[in-house]
C-alpha cells in the first residue's frame, strides 16, 4: 500500500458529490448511495470493489458524523472514477469531508491498532488495510480523508 493519494483530484470520467447530515442516518445513507452509484457506473452490487468501497465509505462517513460533526454543518461524500486505459489501471477515489478541522485523525503510517476489547478505534485500521492509497488533506474549514482503490479489469 502506498502512503498517500494524489493531492488533487485526478481527471475523472465519472463524478458523484452529495452532502449528508452529520448523523448516523446520514452516514448510512452515504454508504447506500455510494454503492448504488457504483452499480450505475458498472461496478455490480456485492462485487469485491463494491463491498470494499461500502466498508470504506461507511467508516469514513461514520467518523465524519461522530468525530467531525459540527452542529448545523453537513459532511460531503465525493466519488470519482476513471476507467482503465491501454497503459493504466482504473481508479476509484472516495473523499469524505467534514468541517471540524481541529479534530484531525492520524494519517497513513500513524494509525495505531487499539488494544483488544477496546470496542472502538478500528475504523482507520480498516481504511489503512483496504485502501491502495489514502491521506488526510487540509480543507478550510475542516479536513478531507481521501482514499483510492485501483480498479483491475
Tab-separated table of N, CA, C and O in Angstrom, residues 7-136:
chain	number	residue	atom	x	y	z
A	7	UNK	N	-2.591	14.683	-4.304
A	7	UNK	CA	-3.083	15.799	-3.510
A	7	UNK	C	-4.241	16.549	-4.159
A	7	UNK	O	-4.942	17.287	-3.506
A	8	UNK	N	-4.449	16.352	-5.420
A	8	UNK	CA	-5.595	16.957	-6.102
A	8	UNK	C	-6.362	15.845	-6.800
A	8	UNK	O	-5.852	14.745	-6.997
A	9	UNK	N	-7.577	16.137	-7.157
A	9	UNK	CA	-8.387	15.117	-7.812
A	9	UNK	C	-7.889	14.903	-9.230
A	9	UNK	O	-7.715	15.851	-9.996
A	10	UNK	N	-7.657	13.640	-9.596
A	10	UNK	CA	-7.260	13.378	-10.974
A	10	UNK	C	-8.449	13.616	-11.901
A	10	UNK	O	-9.596	13.664	-11.466
A	11	UNK	N	-8.168	13.772	-13.177
A	11	UNK	CA	-9.252	13.923	-14.144
A	11	UNK	C	-10.077	12.644	-14.113
A	11	UNK	O	-9.553	11.541	-14.225
A	12	UNK	N	-11.360	12.786	-13.918
A	12	UNK	CA	-12.214	11.618	-13.806
A	12	UNK	C	-13.218	11.570	-14.935
A	12	UNK	O	-13.593	12.589	-15.501
A	13	UNK	N	-13.644	10.375	-15.225
A	13	UNK	CA	-14.686	10.193	-16.223
A	13	UNK	C	-16.063	10.252	-15.583
A	13	UNK	O	-17.030	10.565	-16.234
A	14	UNK	N	-16.129	9.930	-14.293
A	14	UNK	CA	-17.402	9.916	-13.580
A	14	UNK	C	-17.213	10.595	-12.231
A	14	UNK	O	-16.202	10.396	-11.563
A	15	UNK	N	-18.226	11.356	-11.814
A	15	UNK	CA	-18.139	12.084	-10.561
A	15	UNK	C	-19.504	12.116	-9.887
A	15	UNK	O	-20.527	12.344	-10.539
A	16	UNK	N	-19.504	11.878	-8.590
A	16	UNK	CA	-20.718	11.951	-7.764
A	16	UNK	C	-20.352	12.710	-6.494
A	16	UNK	O	-19.371	12.364	-5.829
A	17	UNK	N	-21.110	13.762	-6.179
A	17	UNK	CA	-20.875	14.549	-4.974
A	17	UNK	C	-22.218	14.779	-4.299
A	17	UNK	O	-23.186	15.181	-4.957
A	18	UNK	N	-22.264	14.528	-2.996
A	18	UNK	CA	-23.509	14.707	-2.242
A	18	UNK	C	-23.177	15.075	-0.808
A	18	UNK	O	-22.225	14.532	-0.241
A	19	UNK	N	-23.965	15.962	-0.222
A	19	UNK	CA	-23.829	16.288	1.200
A	19	UNK	C	-24.866	15.520	1.996
A	19	UNK	O	-25.972	15.260	1.518
A	20	UNK	N	-24.471	15.182	3.233
A	20	UNK	CA	-25.331	14.414	4.133
A	20	UNK	C	-25.314	15.048	5.512
A	20	UNK	O	-24.307	15.650	5.910
A	21	UNK	N	-26.396	14.864	6.241
A	21	UNK	CA	-26.429	15.364	7.616
A	21	UNK	C	-25.400	14.606	8.452
A	21	UNK	O	-25.172	13.419	8.242
A	22	UNK	N	-24.779	15.291	9.373
A	22	UNK	CA	-23.751	14.678	10.220
A	22	UNK	C	-24.404	13.886	11.344
A	22	UNK	O	-24.324	14.236	12.521
A	23	UNK	N	-25.069	12.812	10.945
A	23	UNK	CA	-25.787	11.935	11.868
A	23	UNK	C	-25.539	10.486	11.461
A	23	UNK	O	-25.101	10.229	10.333
A	24	UNK	N	-25.829	9.533	12.343
A	24	UNK	CA	-25.720	8.128	11.930
A	24	UNK	C	-26.584	7.814	10.709
A	24	UNK	O	-26.177	7.056	9.832
A	25	UNK	N	-27.747	8.418	10.630
A	25	UNK	CA	-28.621	8.204	9.470
A	25	UNK	C	-27.968	8.730	8.192
A	25	UNK	O	-28.022	8.096	7.139
A	26	UNK	N	-27.323	9.899	8.274
A	26	UNK	CA	-26.614	10.451	7.119
A	26	UNK	C	-25.475	9.543	6.682
A	26	UNK	O	-25.233	9.350	5.489
A	27	UNK	N	-24.768	8.964	7.643
A	27	UNK	CA	-23.665	8.051	7.322
A	27	UNK	C	-24.178	6.796	6.618
A	27	UNK	O	-23.582	6.328	5.647
A	28	UNK	N	-25.284	6.244	7.110
A	28	UNK	CA	-25.870	5.055	6.451
A	28	UNK	C	-26.320	5.379	5.034
A	28	UNK	O	-26.105	4.600	4.096
A	29	UNK	N	-26.956	6.539	4.864
A	29	UNK	CA	-27.421	6.936	3.538
A	29	UNK	C	-26.244	7.132	2.584
A	29	UNK	O	-26.316	6.751	1.416
A	30	UNK	N	-25.149	7.691	3.077
A	30	UNK	CA	-23.957	7.875	2.237
A	30	UNK	C	-23.458	6.534	1.713
A	30	UNK	O	-23.140	6.396	0.527
A	31	UNK	N	-23.388	5.537	2.588
A	31	UNK	CA	-22.933	4.216	2.174
A	31	UNK	C	-23.870	3.623	1.127
A	31	UNK	O	-23.429	3.112	0.100
A	32	UNK	N	-25.165	3.710	1.378
A	32	UNK	CA	-26.132	3.128	0.432
A	32	UNK	C	-26.097	3.816	-0.925
A	32	UNK	O	-26.135	3.155	-1.963
A	33	UNK	N	-26.029	5.138	-0.921
A	33	UNK	CA	-25.984	5.856	-2.203
A	33	UNK	C	-24.670	5.618	-2.937
A	33	UNK	O	-24.645	5.566	-4.167
A	34	UNK	N	-23.578	5.469	-2.198
A	34	UNK	CA	-22.288	5.176	-2.844
A	34	UNK	C	-22.346	3.841	-3.576
A	34	UNK	O	-21.933	3.737	-4.739
A	35	UNK	N	-22.864	2.821	-2.920
A	35	UNK	CA	-22.958	1.500	-3.539
A	35	UNK	C	-23.890	1.537	-4.751
A	35	UNK	O	-23.600	0.939	-5.798
A	36	UNK	N	-24.988	2.280	-4.624
A	36	UNK	CA	-25.911	2.419	-5.755
A	36	UNK	C	-25.225	3.113	-6.931
A	36	UNK	O	-25.339	2.671	-8.081
A	37	UNK	N	-24.496	4.209	-6.642
A	37	UNK	CA	-23.822	4.944	-7.714
A	37	UNK	C	-22.772	4.077	-8.400
A	37	UNK	O	-22.646	4.101	-9.621
A	38	UNK	N	-22.040	3.292	-7.633
A	38	UNK	CA	-21.056	2.393	-8.243
A	38	UNK	C	-21.742	1.381	-9.158
A	38	UNK	O	-21.228	1.064	-10.239
A	39	UNK	N	-22.900	0.883	-8.743
A	39	UNK	CA	-23.657	-0.054	-9.576
A	39	UNK	C	-24.064	0.619	-10.893
A	39	UNK	O	-23.944	0.019	-11.969
A	40	UNK	N	-24.518	1.869	-10.807
A	40	UNK	CA	-24.881	2.623	-12.014
A	40	UNK	C	-23.669	2.762	-12.932
A	40	UNK	O	-23.800	2.700	-14.158
A	41	UNK	N	-22.484	2.915	-12.353
A	41	UNK	CA	-21.256	3.063	-13.134
A	41	UNK	C	-20.693	1.731	-13.623
A	41	UNK	O	-19.648	1.679	-14.252
A	42	UNK	N	-21.359	0.633	-13.312
A	42	UNK	CA	-20.911	-0.666	-13.819
A	42	UNK	C	-20.156	-1.522	-12.833
A	42	UNK	O	-19.604	-2.558	-13.209
A	43	UNK	N	-20.099	-1.117	-11.580
A	43	UNK	CA	-19.482	-1.944	-10.540
A	43	UNK	C	-20.624	-2.615	-9.794
A	43	UNK	O	-21.334	-1.966	-9.023
A	44	UNK	N	-20.862	-3.891	-10.044
A	44	UNK	CA	-22.067	-4.550	-9.527
A	44	UNK	C	-22.113	-4.637	-8.001
A	44	UNK	O	-21.087	-4.713	-7.326
A	45	UNK	N	-23.346	-4.609	-7.501
A	45	UNK	CA	-23.572	-4.860	-6.083
A	45	UNK	C	-22.892	-6.164	-5.676
A	45	UNK	O	-22.854	-7.121	-6.434
A	46	UNK	N	-22.360	-6.201	-4.477
A	46	UNK	CA	-21.754	-7.393	-3.870
A	46	UNK	C	-20.468	-7.847	-4.559
A	46	UNK	O	-19.962	-8.928	-4.261
A	47	UNK	N	-19.931	-7.057	-5.483
A	47	UNK	CA	-18.615	-7.382	-6.053
A	47	UNK	C	-17.554	-6.976	-5.026
A	47	UNK	O	-17.837	-6.247	-4.070
A	48	UNK	N	-16.327	-7.437	-5.220
A	48	UNK	CA	-15.254	-7.096	-4.282
A	48	UNK	C	-15.060	-5.587	-4.172
A	48	UNK	O	-14.912	-5.045	-3.071
A	49	UNK	N	-15.055	-4.898	-5.317
A	49	UNK	CA	-14.858	-3.440	-5.295
A	49	UNK	C	-16.022	-2.759	-4.594
A	49	UNK	O	-15.823	-1.862	-3.768
A	50	UNK	N	-17.239	-3.172	-4.897
A	50	UNK	CA	-18.414	-2.579	-4.266
A	50	UNK	C	-18.399	-2.793	-2.759
A	50	UNK	O	-18.650	-1.853	-1.981
A	51	UNK	N	-18.092	-3.997	-2.317
A	51	UNK	CA	-18.058	-4.283	-0.879
A	51	UNK	C	-16.935	-3.511	-0.180
A	51	UNK	O	-17.130	-2.991	0.922
A	52	UNK	N	-15.779	-3.421	-0.809
A	52	UNK	CA	-14.669	-2.665	-0.221
A	52	UNK	C	-15.010	-1.185	-0.138
A	52	UNK	O	-14.789	-0.539	0.899
A	53	UNK	N	-15.565	-0.645	-1.211
A	53	UNK	CA	-15.961	0.768	-1.210
A	53	UNK	C	-17.030	1.024	-0.147
A	53	UNK	O	-16.990	2.048	0.546
A	54	UNK	N	-17.973	0.100	0.000
A	54	UNK	CA	-19.025	0.260	1.010
A	54	UNK	C	-18.432	0.325	2.412
A	54	UNK	O	-18.828	1.162	3.235
A	55	UNK	N	-17.464	-0.540	2.695
A	55	UNK	CA	-16.800	-0.505	4.010
A	55	UNK	C	-16.050	0.803	4.227
A	55	UNK	O	-16.119	1.403	5.309
A	56	UNK	N	-15.336	1.255	3.209
A	56	UNK	CA	-14.574	2.495	3.337
A	56	UNK	C	-15.497	3.695	3.536
A	56	UNK	O	-15.257	4.528	4.417
A	57	UNK	N	-16.550	3.789	2.734
A	57	UNK	CA	-17.494	4.900	2.887
A	57	UNK	C	-18.163	4.837	4.252
A	57	UNK	O	-18.306	5.861	4.928
A	58	UNK	N	-18.551	3.644	4.692
A	58	UNK	CA	-19.204	3.506	5.997
A	58	UNK	C	-18.288	4.001	7.118
A	58	UNK	O	-18.741	4.744	8.008
A	59	UNK	N	-17.023	3.616	7.103
A	59	UNK	CA	-16.096	4.045	8.154
A	59	UNK	C	-15.835	5.542	8.108
A	59	UNK	O	-15.864	6.220	9.140
A	60	UNK	N	-15.575	6.066	6.918
A	60	UNK	CA	-15.267	7.488	6.808
A	60	UNK	C	-16.481	8.354	7.120
A	60	UNK	O	-16.360	9.396	7.780
A	61	UNK	N	-17.657	7.937	6.670
A	61	UNK	CA	-18.878	8.702	6.953
A	61	UNK	C	-19.224	8.641	8.438
A	61	UNK	O	-19.629	9.652	9.023
A	62	UNK	N	-19.061	7.480	9.039
A	62	UNK	CA	-19.321	7.367	10.486
A	62	UNK	C	-18.355	8.249	11.272
A	62	UNK	O	-18.761	8.911	12.234
A	63	UNK	N	-17.088	8.278	10.868
A	63	UNK	CA	-16.118	9.155	11.532
A	63	UNK	C	-16.497	10.627	11.366
A	63	UNK	O	-16.401	11.409	12.312
A	64	UNK	N	-16.922	11.008	10.163
A	64	UNK	CA	-17.318	12.395	9.922
A	64	UNK	C	-18.539	12.768	10.760
A	64	UNK	O	-18.608	13.870	11.313
A	65	UNK	N	-19.490	11.850	10.869
A	65	UNK	CA	-20.711	12.125	11.636
A	65	UNK	C	-20.461	12.098	13.139
A	65	UNK	O	-21.165	12.763	13.899
A	66	UNK	N	-19.453	11.369	13.577
A	66	UNK	CA	-19.181	11.236	15.011
A	66	UNK	C	-18.108	12.214	15.477
A	66	UNK	O	-18.341	13.036	16.352
A	67	UNK	N	-16.929	12.138	14.874
A	67	UNK	CA	-15.785	12.925	15.342
A	67	UNK	C	-15.639	14.261	14.617
A	67	UNK	O	-15.023	15.174	15.151
A	68	UNK	N	-16.169	14.357	13.412
A	68	UNK	CA	-16.039	15.588	12.634
A	68	UNK	C	-17.287	16.443	12.645
A	68	UNK	O	-17.383	17.423	11.914
A	69	UNK	N	-18.220	16.078	13.464
A	69	UNK	CA	-19.512	16.772	13.482
A	69	UNK	C	-19.391	18.175	14.059
A	69	UNK	O	-18.825	18.379	15.117
A	70	UNK	N	-19.954	19.122	13.317
A	70	UNK	CA	-20.148	20.491	13.788
A	70	UNK	C	-21.647	20.740	13.672
A	70	UNK	O	-22.215	20.564	12.589
A	71	UNK	N	-22.313	21.108	14.778
A	71	UNK	CA	-23.770	21.309	14.722
A	71	UNK	C	-24.165	22.255	13.582
A	71	UNK	O	-23.558	23.310	13.387
A	72	UNK	N	-25.151	21.824	12.818
A	72	UNK	CA	-25.646	22.616	11.704
A	72	UNK	C	-24.862	22.486	10.420
A	72	UNK	O	-25.216	23.101	9.417
A	73	UNK	N	-23.808	21.687	10.409
A	73	UNK	CA	-22.999	21.505	9.198
A	73	UNK	C	-23.052	20.055	8.744
A	73	UNK	O	-23.063	19.138	9.551
A	74	UNK	N	-23.065	19.867	7.451
A	74	UNK	CA	-23.109	18.540	6.852
A	74	UNK	C	-21.697	18.035	6.574
A	74	UNK	O	-20.736	18.782	6.659
A	75	UNK	N	-21.614	16.759	6.191
A	75	UNK	CA	-20.364	16.244	5.635
A	75	UNK	C	-20.630	15.947	4.167
A	75	UNK	O	-21.769	15.831	3.735
A	76	UNK	N	-19.558	15.848	3.395
A	76	UNK	CA	-19.683	15.658	1.951
A	76	UNK	C	-18.990	14.371	1.522
A	76	UNK	O	-17.889	14.064	1.986
A	77	UNK	N	-19.649	13.641	0.641
A	77	UNK	CA	-19.082	12.448	0.025
A	77	UNK	C	-18.823	12.743	-1.443
A	77	UNK	O	-19.697	13.270	-2.140
A	78	UNK	N	-17.630	12.421	-1.899
A	78	UNK	CA	-17.284	12.529	-3.310
A	78	UNK	C	-16.798	11.173	-3.779
A	78	UNK	O	-15.973	10.538	-3.108
A	79	UNK	N	-17.331	10.724	-4.904
A	79	UNK	CA	-16.842	9.528	-5.593
A	79	UNK	C	-16.372	9.972	-6.964
A	79	UNK	O	-17.093	10.677	-7.676
A	80	UNK	N	-15.189	9.557	-7.333
A	80	UNK	CA	-14.681	9.839	-8.667
A	80	UNK	C	-14.095	8.564	-9.241
A	80	UNK	O	-13.410	7.822	-8.538
A	81	UNK	N	-14.387	8.301	-10.494
A	81	UNK	CA	-13.878	7.072	-11.097
A	81	UNK	C	-13.350	7.376	-12.480
A	81	UNK	O	-14.022	8.031	-13.283
A	82	UNK	N	-12.140	6.930	-12.733
A	82	UNK	CA	-11.612	6.953	-14.091
A	82	UNK	C	-11.383	5.512	-14.514
A	82	UNK	O	-10.943	4.690	-13.724
A	83	UNK	N	-11.744	5.218	-15.722
A	83	UNK	CA	-11.677	3.843	-16.227
A	83	UNK	C	-10.269	3.509	-16.693
A	83	UNK	O	-9.455	4.389	-16.946
A	84	UNK	N	-10.028	2.234	-16.805
A	84	UNK	CA	-8.731	1.752	-17.263
A	84	UNK	C	-8.529	2.102	-18.727
A	84	UNK	O	-9.461	2.100	-19.514
A	85	UNK	N	-7.304	2.410	-19.062
A	85	UNK	CA	-6.928	2.654	-20.443
A	85	UNK	C	-5.889	1.628	-20.851
A	85	UNK	O	-5.535	0.750	-20.060
A	86	UNK	N	-5.378	1.728	-22.053
A	86	UNK	CA	-4.410	0.737	-22.512
A	86	UNK	C	-3.117	0.728	-21.703
A	86	UNK	O	-2.445	-0.284	-21.629
A	87	UNK	N	-2.749	1.849	-21.073
A	87	UNK	CA	-1.478	1.914	-20.359
A	87	UNK	C	-1.639	2.096	-18.851
A	87	UNK	O	-0.663	2.332	-18.159
A	88	UNK	N	-2.853	2.037	-18.327
A	88	UNK	CA	-3.024	2.252	-16.890
A	88	UNK	C	-4.246	1.507	-16.380
A	88	UNK	O	-5.124	1.132	-17.146
A	89	UNK	N	-4.269	1.307	-15.084
A	89	UNK	CA	-5.435	0.704	-14.456
A	89	UNK	C	-6.394	1.815	-14.052
A	89	UNK	O	-6.017	2.977	-13.946
A	90	UNK	N	-7.650	1.458	-13.846
A	90	UNK	CA	-8.633	2.434	-13.407
A	90	UNK	C	-8.461	2.739	-11.933
A	90	UNK	O	-7.723	2.072	-11.214
A	91	UNK	N	-9.167	3.787	-11.494
A	91	UNK	CA	-9.041	4.199	-10.102
A	91	UNK	C	-10.380	4.721	-9.602
A	91	UNK	O	-11.073	5.450	-10.295
A	92	UNK	N	-10.716	4.324	-8.380
A	92	UNK	CA	-11.883	4.856	-7.689
A	92	UNK	C	-11.366	5.706	-6.542
A	92	UNK	O	-10.550	5.256	-5.741
A	93	UNK	N	-11.820	6.941	-6.486
A	93	UNK	CA	-11.434	7.854	-5.408
A	93	UNK	C	-12.661	8.134	-4.551
A	93	UNK	O	-13.730	8.441	-5.079
A	94	UNK	N	-12.495	8.009	-3.250
A	94	UNK	CA	-13.550	8.288	-2.284
A	94	UNK	C	-13.029	9.381	-1.367
A	94	UNK	O	-11.938	9.250	-0.809
A	95	UNK	N	-13.797	10.448	-1.231
A	95	UNK	CA	-13.430	11.526	-0.324
A	95	UNK	C	-14.595	11.796	0.614
A	95	UNK	O	-15.733	11.894	0.164
A	96	UNK	N	-14.310	11.926	1.887
A	96	UNK	CA	-15.305	12.355	2.864
A	96	UNK	C	-14.732	13.587	3.549
A	96	UNK	O	-13.619	13.543	4.094
A	97	UNK	N	-15.490	14.673	3.486
A	97	UNK	CA	-15.057	15.958	4.016
A	97	UNK	C	-15.992	16.395	5.129
A	97	UNK	O	-17.211	16.326	4.976
A	98	UNK	N	-15.414	16.831	6.245
A	98	UNK	CA	-16.215	17.437	7.306
A	98	UNK	C	-15.625	18.799	7.625
A	98	UNK	O	-14.571	19.162	7.117
A	99	UNK	N	-16.317	19.572	8.460
A	99	UNK	CA	-15.893	20.951	8.711
A	99	UNK	C	-15.190	21.139	10.052
A	99	UNK	O	-14.940	22.263	10.457
A	100	UNK	N	-14.849	20.067	10.721
A	100	UNK	CA	-14.172	20.179	12.013
A	100	UNK	C	-12.671	19.952	11.832
A	100	UNK	O	-12.183	18.824	11.858
A	101	UNK	N	-11.938	21.019	11.672
A	101	UNK	CA	-10.513	20.932	11.391
A	101	UNK	C	-9.651	20.617	12.585
A	101	UNK	O	-8.569	20.055	12.450
A	102	UNK	N	-10.087	20.986	13.794
A	102	UNK	CA	-9.235	20.769	14.966
A	102	UNK	C	-9.207	19.318	15.412
A	102	UNK	O	-8.388	18.934	16.234
A	103	UNK	N	-10.078	18.501	14.881
A	103	UNK	CA	-10.134	17.086	15.251
A	103	UNK	C	-9.589	16.276	14.080
A	103	UNK	O	-10.329	15.647	13.339
A	104	UNK	N	-8.276	16.303	13.893
A	104	UNK	CA	-7.629	15.665	12.745
A	104	UNK	C	-7.217	14.233	13.090
A	104	UNK	O	-6.537	13.999	14.085
A	105	UNK	N	-7.605	13.279	12.250
A	105	UNK	CA	-7.224	11.879	12.516
A	105	UNK	C	-5.770	11.635	12.135
A	105	UNK	O	-5.166	12.415	11.404
A	106	UNK	N	-5.199	10.540	12.617
A	106	UNK	CA	-3.840	10.186	12.187
A	106	UNK	C	-3.844	9.854	10.695
A	106	UNK	O	-4.858	9.409	10.150
A	107	UNK	N	-2.730	10.082	10.049
A	107	UNK	CA	-2.609	9.798	8.628
A	107	UNK	C	-2.010	8.429	8.371
A	107	UNK	O	-1.782	7.647	9.301
A	108	UNK	N	-1.723	8.128	7.118
A	108	UNK	CA	-1.116	6.842	6.774
A	108	UNK	C	0.187	6.617	7.535
A	108	UNK	O	1.003	7.517	7.674
A	109	UNK	N	0.342	5.421	8.062
A	109	UNK	CA	1.533	5.082	8.813
A	109	UNK	C	1.509	5.542	10.258
A	109	UNK	O	2.387	5.185	11.035
A	110	UNK	N	0.522	6.356	10.641
A	110	UNK	CA	0.412	6.864	12.011
A	110	UNK	C	-0.675	6.146	12.807
A	110	UNK	O	-0.803	6.364	14.005
A	111	UNK	N	-1.471	5.326	12.135
A	111	UNK	CA	-2.607	4.663	12.782
A	111	UNK	C	-2.100	3.577	13.720
A	111	UNK	O	-1.281	2.741	13.342
A	112	UNK	N	-2.589	3.601	14.949
A	112	UNK	CA	-2.208	2.612	15.955
A	112	UNK	C	-3.414	1.713	16.216
A	112	UNK	O	-4.513	2.199	16.469
A	113	UNK	N	-3.176	0.426	16.137
A	113	UNK	CA	-4.243	-0.534	16.394
A	113	UNK	C	-4.660	-0.432	17.865
A	113	UNK	O	-3.804	-0.464	18.754
A	114	UNK	N	-5.966	-0.299	18.129
A	114	UNK	CA	-6.409	-0.179	19.525
A	114	UNK	C	-6.222	-1.497	20.278
A	114	UNK	O	-6.161	-2.562	19.672
A	115	UNK	N	-6.150	-1.418	21.595
A	115	UNK	CA	-5.961	-2.647	22.373
A	115	UNK	C	-7.179	-3.561	22.274
A	115	UNK	O	-8.303	-3.083	22.063
A	116	UNK	N	-6.980	-4.870	22.426
A	116	UNK	CA	-8.102	-5.816	22.377
A	116	UNK	C	-9.160	-5.453	23.424
A	116	UNK	O	-8.839	-5.041	24.525
A	117	UNK	N	-10.403	-5.568	23.013
A	117	UNK	CA	-11.514	-5.307	23.920
A	117	UNK	C	-11.855	-3.845	24.083
A	117	UNK	O	-12.713	-3.501	24.892
A	118	UNK	N	-11.200	-2.964	23.309
A	118	UNK	CA	-11.463	-1.532	23.457
A	118	UNK	C	-12.826	-1.142	22.904
A	118	UNK	O	-13.358	-0.103	23.255
A	119	UNK	N	-13.375	-1.958	21.999
A	119	UNK	CA	-14.707	-1.699	21.468
A	119	UNK	C	-14.779	-0.649	20.384
A	119	UNK	O	-15.838	-0.406	19.826
A	120	UNK	N	-13.714	-0.003	20.049
A	120	UNK	CA	-13.744	1.012	19.006
A	120	UNK	C	-12.344	1.347	18.550
A	120	UNK	O	-11.347	0.798	19.028
A	121	UNK	N	-12.265	2.304	17.619
A	121	UNK	CA	-10.972	2.752	17.137
A	121	UNK	C	-10.374	1.929	16.014
A	121	UNK	O	-9.206	2.085	15.692
A	122	UNK	N	-11.180	1.066	15.414
A	122	UNK	CA	-10.667	0.204	14.356
A	122	UNK	C	-10.910	0.760	12.948
A	122	UNK	O	-10.461	0.182	11.967
A	123	UNK	N	-11.635	1.868	12.843
A	123	UNK	CA	-12.022	2.397	11.540
A	123	UNK	C	-10.859	2.711	10.633
A	123	UNK	O	-10.813	2.282	9.482
A	124	UNK	N	-9.907	3.486	11.115
A	124	UNK	CA	-8.770	3.846	10.268
A	124	UNK	C	-7.804	2.685	10.069
A	124	UNK	O	-7.084	2.644	9.072
A	125	UNK	N	-7.802	1.732	10.984
A	125	UNK	CA	-7.022	0.499	10.768
A	125	UNK	C	-7.586	-0.217	9.541
A	125	UNK	O	-6.835	-0.699	8.684
A	126	UNK	N	-8.905	-0.257	9.452
A	126	UNK	CA	-9.575	-0.860	8.303
A	126	UNK	C	-9.279	-0.078	7.028
A	126	UNK	O	-8.976	-0.670	5.986
A	127	UNK	N	-9.342	1.243	7.095
A	127	UNK	CA	-9.034	2.080	5.930
A	127	UNK	C	-7.605	1.804	5.452
A	127	UNK	O	-7.369	1.614	4.258
A	128	UNK	N	-6.669	1.768	6.378
A	128	UNK	CA	-5.276	1.529	6.002
A	128	UNK	C	-5.091	0.151	5.358
A	128	UNK	O	-4.288	-0.019	4.446
A	129	UNK	N	-5.862	-0.829	5.817
A	129	UNK	CA	-5.740	-2.185	5.277
A	129	UNK	C	-6.387	-2.321	3.897
A	129	UNK	O	-5.896	-3.066	3.054
A	130	UNK	N	-7.490	-1.615	3.657
A	130	UNK	CA	-8.258	-1.818	2.430
A	130	UNK	C	-7.878	-0.882	1.281
A	130	UNK	O	-7.995	-1.266	0.119
A	131	UNK	N	-7.466	0.330	1.588
A	131	UNK	CA	-7.192	1.315	0.535
A	131	UNK	C	-5.831	1.062	-0.101
A	131	UNK	O	-4.882	0.661	0.570
A	132	UNK	N	-5.746	1.299	-1.401
A	132	UNK	CA	-4.447	1.233	-2.072
A	132	UNK	C	-3.596	2.452	-1.708
A	132	UNK	O	-2.388	2.355	-1.592
A	133	UNK	N	-4.252	3.592	-1.534
A	133	UNK	CA	-3.615	4.828	-1.099
A	133	UNK	C	-4.639	5.611	-0.303
A	133	UNK	O	-5.828	5.532	-0.571
A	134	UNK	N	-4.169	6.408	0.678
A	134	UNK	CA	-5.088	7.280	1.393
A	134	UNK	C	-4.315	8.408	2.043
A	134	UNK	O	-3.099	8.331	2.207
A	135	UNK	N	-5.025	9.468	2.400
A	135	UNK	CA	-4.394	10.626	3.029
A	135	UNK	C	-5.452	11.461	3.728
A	135	UNK	O	-6.646	11.365	3.419
A	136	UNK	N	-4.984	12.274	4.665
A	136	UNK	CA	-5.820	13.284	5.300
A	136	UNK	C	-5.373	14.615	4.714
A	136	UNK	O	-4.202	14.987	4.826
